[in-house]
Short mmCIF file of C-alpha atoms in Angstrom, two decimals:
data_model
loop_
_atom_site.label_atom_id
_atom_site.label_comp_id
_atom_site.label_asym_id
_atom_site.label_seq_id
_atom_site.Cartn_x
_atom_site.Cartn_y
_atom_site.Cartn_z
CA UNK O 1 -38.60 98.56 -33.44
CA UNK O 2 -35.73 100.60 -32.35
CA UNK O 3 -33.18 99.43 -29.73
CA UNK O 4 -33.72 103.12 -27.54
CA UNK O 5 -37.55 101.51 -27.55
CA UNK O 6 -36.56 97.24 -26.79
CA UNK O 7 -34.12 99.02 -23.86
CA UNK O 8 -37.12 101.10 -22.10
CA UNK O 9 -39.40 98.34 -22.46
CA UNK O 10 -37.46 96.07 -20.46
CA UNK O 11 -37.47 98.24 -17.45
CA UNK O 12 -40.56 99.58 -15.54
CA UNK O 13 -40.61 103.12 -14.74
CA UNK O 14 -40.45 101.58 -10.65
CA UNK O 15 -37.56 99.99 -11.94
CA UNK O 16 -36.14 103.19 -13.42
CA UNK O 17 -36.67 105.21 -10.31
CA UNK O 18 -34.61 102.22 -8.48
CA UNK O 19 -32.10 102.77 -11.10
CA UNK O 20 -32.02 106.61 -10.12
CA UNK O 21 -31.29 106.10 -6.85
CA UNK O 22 -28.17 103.41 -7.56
CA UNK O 23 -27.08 105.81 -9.04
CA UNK O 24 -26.80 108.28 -7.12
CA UNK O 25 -24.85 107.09 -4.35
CA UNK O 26 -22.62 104.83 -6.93
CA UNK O 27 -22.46 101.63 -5.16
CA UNK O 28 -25.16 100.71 -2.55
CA UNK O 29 -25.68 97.39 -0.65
CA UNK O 30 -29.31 96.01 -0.58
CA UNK O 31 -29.77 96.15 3.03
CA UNK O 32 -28.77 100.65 3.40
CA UNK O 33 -31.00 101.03 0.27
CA UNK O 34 -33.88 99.16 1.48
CA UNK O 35 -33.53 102.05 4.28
CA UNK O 36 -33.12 104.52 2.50
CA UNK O 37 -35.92 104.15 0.60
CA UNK O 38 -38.38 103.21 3.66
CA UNK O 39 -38.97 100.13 1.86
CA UNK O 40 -40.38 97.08 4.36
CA UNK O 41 -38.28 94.08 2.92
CA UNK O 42 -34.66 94.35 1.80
CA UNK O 43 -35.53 90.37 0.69
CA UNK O 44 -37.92 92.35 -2.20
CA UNK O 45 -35.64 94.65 -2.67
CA UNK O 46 -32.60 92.10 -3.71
CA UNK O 47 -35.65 90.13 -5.75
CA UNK O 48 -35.97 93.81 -7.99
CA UNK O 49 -31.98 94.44 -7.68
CA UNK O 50 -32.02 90.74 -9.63
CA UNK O 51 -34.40 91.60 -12.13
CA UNK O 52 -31.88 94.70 -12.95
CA UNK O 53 -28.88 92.58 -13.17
CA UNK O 54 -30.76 89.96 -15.56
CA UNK O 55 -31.39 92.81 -17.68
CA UNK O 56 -28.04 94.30 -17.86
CA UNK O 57 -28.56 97.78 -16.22
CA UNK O 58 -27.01 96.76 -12.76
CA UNK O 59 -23.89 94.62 -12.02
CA UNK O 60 -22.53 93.80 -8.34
CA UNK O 61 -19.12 93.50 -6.76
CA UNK O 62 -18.99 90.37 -4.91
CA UNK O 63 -16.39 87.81 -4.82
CA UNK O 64 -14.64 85.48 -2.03
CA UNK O 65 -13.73 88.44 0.44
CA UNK O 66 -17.13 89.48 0.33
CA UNK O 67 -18.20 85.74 1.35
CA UNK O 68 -15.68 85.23 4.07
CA UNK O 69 -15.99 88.40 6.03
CA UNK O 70 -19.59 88.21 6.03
CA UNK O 71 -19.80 91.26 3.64
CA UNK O 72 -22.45 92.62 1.51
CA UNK O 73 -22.32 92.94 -2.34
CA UNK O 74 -22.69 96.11 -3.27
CA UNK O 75 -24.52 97.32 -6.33
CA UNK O 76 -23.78 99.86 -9.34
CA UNK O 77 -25.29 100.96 -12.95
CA UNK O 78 -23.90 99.74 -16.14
CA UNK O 79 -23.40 101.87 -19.22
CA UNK O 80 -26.19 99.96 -20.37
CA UNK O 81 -28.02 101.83 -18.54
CA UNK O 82 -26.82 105.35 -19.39
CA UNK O 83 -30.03 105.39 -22.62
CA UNK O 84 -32.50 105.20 -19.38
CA UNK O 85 -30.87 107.94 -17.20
CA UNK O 86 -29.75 110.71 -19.64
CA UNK O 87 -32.26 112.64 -19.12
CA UNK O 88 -32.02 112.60 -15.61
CA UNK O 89 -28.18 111.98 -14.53
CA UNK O 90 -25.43 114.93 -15.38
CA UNK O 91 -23.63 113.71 -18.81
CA UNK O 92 -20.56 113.94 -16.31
CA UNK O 93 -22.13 111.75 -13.66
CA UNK O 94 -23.16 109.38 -16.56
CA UNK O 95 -19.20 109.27 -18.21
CA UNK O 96 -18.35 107.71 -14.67
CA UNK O 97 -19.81 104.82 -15.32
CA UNK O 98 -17.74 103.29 -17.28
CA UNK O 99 -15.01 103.20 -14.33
CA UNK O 100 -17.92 101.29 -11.96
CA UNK O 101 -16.80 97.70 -12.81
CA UNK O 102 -13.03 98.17 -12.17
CA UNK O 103 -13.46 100.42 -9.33
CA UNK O 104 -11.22 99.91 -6.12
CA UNK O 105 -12.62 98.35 -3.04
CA UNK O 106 -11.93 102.02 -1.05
CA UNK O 107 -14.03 103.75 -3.21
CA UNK O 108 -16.73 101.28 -2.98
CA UNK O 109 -16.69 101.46 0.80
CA UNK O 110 -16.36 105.20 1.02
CA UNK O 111 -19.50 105.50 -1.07
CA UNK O 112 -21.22 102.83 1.16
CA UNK O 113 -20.06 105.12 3.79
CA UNK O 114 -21.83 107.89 2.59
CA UNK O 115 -25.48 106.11 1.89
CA UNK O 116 -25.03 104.95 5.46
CA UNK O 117 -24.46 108.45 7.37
CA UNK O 118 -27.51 109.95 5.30
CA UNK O 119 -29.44 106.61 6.12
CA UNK O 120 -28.69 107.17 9.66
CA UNK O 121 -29.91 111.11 9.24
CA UNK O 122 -32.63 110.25 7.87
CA UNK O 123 -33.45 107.46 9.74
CA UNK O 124 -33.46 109.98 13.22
CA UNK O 125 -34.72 112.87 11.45
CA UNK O 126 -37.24 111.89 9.27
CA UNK O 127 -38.94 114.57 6.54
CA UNK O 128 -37.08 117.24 8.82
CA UNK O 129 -33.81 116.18 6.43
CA UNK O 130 -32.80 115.83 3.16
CA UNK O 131 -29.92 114.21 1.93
CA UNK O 132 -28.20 115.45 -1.54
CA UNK O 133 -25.37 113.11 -2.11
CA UNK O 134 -22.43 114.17 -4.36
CA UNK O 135 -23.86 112.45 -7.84
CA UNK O 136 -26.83 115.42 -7.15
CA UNK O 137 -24.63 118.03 -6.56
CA UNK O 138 -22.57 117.50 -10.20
CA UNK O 139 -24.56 120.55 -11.89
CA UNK O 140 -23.67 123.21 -9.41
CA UNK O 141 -20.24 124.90 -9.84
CA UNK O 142 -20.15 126.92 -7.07
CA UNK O 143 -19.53 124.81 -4.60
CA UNK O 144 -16.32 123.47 -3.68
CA UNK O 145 -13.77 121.81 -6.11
CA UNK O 146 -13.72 118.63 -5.42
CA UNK O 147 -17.33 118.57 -4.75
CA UNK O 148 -18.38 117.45 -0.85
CA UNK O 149 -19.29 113.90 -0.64
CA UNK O 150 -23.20 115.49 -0.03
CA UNK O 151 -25.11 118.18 0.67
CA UNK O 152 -27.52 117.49 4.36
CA UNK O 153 -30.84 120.30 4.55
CA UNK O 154 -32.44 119.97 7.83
CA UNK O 155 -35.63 121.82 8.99
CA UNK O 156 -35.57 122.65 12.86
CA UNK O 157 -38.60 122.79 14.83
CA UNK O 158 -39.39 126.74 14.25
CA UNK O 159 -38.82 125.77 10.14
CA UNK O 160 -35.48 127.34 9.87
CA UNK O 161 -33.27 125.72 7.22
CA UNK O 162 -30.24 124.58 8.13
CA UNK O 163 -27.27 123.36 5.78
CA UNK O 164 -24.52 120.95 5.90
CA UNK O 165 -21.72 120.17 3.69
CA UNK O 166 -20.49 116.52 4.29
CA UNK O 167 -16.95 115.42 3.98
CA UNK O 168 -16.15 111.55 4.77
CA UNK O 169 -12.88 110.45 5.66
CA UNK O 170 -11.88 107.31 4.82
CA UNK O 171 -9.67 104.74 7.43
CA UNK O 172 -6.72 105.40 4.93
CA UNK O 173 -6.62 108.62 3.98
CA UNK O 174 -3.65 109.92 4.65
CA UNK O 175 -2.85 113.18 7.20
CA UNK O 176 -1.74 115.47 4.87
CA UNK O 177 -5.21 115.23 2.51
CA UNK O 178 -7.33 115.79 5.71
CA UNK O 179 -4.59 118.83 6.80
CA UNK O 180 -5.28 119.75 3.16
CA UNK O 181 -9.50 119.56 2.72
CA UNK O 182 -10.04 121.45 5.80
CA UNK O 183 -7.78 124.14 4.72
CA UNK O 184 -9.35 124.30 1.79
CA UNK O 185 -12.60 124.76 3.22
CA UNK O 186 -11.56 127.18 4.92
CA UNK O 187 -10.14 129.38 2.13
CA UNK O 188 -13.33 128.59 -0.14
CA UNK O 189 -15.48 130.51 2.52
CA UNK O 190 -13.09 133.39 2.98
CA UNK O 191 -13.06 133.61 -0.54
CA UNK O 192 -16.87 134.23 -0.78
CA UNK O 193 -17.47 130.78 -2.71
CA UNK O 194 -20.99 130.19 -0.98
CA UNK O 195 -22.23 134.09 -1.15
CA UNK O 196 -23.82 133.23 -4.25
CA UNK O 197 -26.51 131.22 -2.36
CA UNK O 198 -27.37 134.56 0.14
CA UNK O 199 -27.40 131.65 2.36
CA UNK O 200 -26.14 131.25 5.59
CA UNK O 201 -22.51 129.38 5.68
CA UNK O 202 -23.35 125.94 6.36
CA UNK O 203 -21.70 123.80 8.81
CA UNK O 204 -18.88 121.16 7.32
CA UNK O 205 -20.08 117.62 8.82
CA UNK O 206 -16.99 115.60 8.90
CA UNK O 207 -16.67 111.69 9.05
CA UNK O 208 -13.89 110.03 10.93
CA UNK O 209 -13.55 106.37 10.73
CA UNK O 210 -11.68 105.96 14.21
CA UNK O 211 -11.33 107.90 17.53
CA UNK O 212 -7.75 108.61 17.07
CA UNK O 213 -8.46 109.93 13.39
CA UNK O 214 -10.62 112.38 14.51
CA UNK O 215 -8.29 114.04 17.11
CA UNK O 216 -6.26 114.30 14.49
CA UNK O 217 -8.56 116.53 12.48
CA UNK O 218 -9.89 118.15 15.49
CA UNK O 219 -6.03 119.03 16.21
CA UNK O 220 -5.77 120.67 12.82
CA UNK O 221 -9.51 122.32 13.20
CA UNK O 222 -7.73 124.25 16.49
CA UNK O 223 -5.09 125.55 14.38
CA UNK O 224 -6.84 126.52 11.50
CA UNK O 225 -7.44 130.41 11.69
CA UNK O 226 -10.50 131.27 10.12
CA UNK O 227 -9.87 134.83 9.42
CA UNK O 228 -12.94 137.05 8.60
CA UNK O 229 -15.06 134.20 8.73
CA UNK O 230 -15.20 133.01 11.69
CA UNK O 231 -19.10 131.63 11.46
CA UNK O 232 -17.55 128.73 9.69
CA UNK O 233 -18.28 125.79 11.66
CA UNK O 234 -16.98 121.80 11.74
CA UNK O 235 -18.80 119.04 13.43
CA UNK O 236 -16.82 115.52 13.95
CA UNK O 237 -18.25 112.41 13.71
CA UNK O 238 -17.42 108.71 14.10
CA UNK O 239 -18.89 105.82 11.87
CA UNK O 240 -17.01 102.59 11.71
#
């Protein structure tokens, strides 16, 4: 018996899928995933997240700040488990990986971040959404460099299609990388980046972790001049 066959064995295709979706988002906790995927008790869920770590495919970061703030662990993929995904993840999604374990706290929370806007999307919107977060979006190279932190399709009542780009940004990030982004965005569309979609230019959702963060960026939104495109649109947000 080959090791490629003792490795599938050991996980379910269930468990697979679950593996898919960890994935995808990078780290998860138990509780947004259990929402994400409709599921009726995140106490299940943790049981199967268990069954993953005993194997090897999935690891956790949890340690004494997690325990006294009252935090959730939050859950990644191990190389281990790059034999089961290959044929599903991007090889460049899959080389990340290897940087899960040691990864900082900020990213961790800025990916939780993420899971928990689409959660909340989907959570209001139902099958009229769907959420493409920035693991899905690795193949396409048209869209902008660095990639959007996800990709938001809602349907509207008449069954139009309507696109958003999201960009998070995190509690530290500082002034000059938001002044910087939104230019960017900017240029990108002037340039003719998304024409290669003959879609409509889709509306940049931005994430602000604080009031006073996001009249900041809506200060630098007014000054931004959009040139000949001026159907480029921003939306501002708040999650804490």
């Amino acid at each position: 018996m080959t090791k490629q066959s003792i490795d599938k064995s050991a996980v379910s295709p269930k468990q697979q899928g679950l593996l898919r979706e960890v994935c995808r988002f990078r780290f998860v906790t138990a509780e947004l995933l259990t929402a994400h995927l409709r599921l009726a008790s995140v106490n299940a869920l943790r049981r199967r997240l268990q069954r993953l770590m005993d194997t090897g495919y999935l690891a956790r970061h949890y340690g004494s700040g997690n325990r006294l703030q009252r935090l959730p662990a939050t859950y990644y993929v191990t190389p281990k488990s790059r034999l089961l995904l290959r044929h599903d993840v991007p090889e460049a999604v899959l080389n990340g990986i290897y940087k899960h374990e040691h990864a900082s706290k900020r990213l961790q929370d800025h990916c939780v971040t993420v899971l928990k806007v689409m959660v909340q999307l989907e959570q209001r919107l139902g099958t009229a959404v769907t959420c493409y977060p920035k693991n899905d979006l690795a193949i396409y190279d048209y869209l902008p460099s660095p990639l959007p932190d996800g990709l938001i399709i809602t349907t509207d009542a008449g069954g139009r299609r309507h696109d958003y780009l999201l960009e998070v940004f995190d509690s530290s990030t500082p002034r000059f990388v938001i002044r910087n982004r939104l230019r960017y965005y900017r240029d990108y569309f002037e340039a003719g980046g998304w024409n290669v979609t003959n879609l409509p230019v889709p509306t940049i959702q931005v994430v602000c972790r604080s009031t006073s963060q996001q009249e900041y960026t809506q200060t630098v939104l007014d000054s931004l001049i959009l040139g000949d495109t001026p159907s480029i649109r921003f939306e501002l947000t708040v999650v804490t």
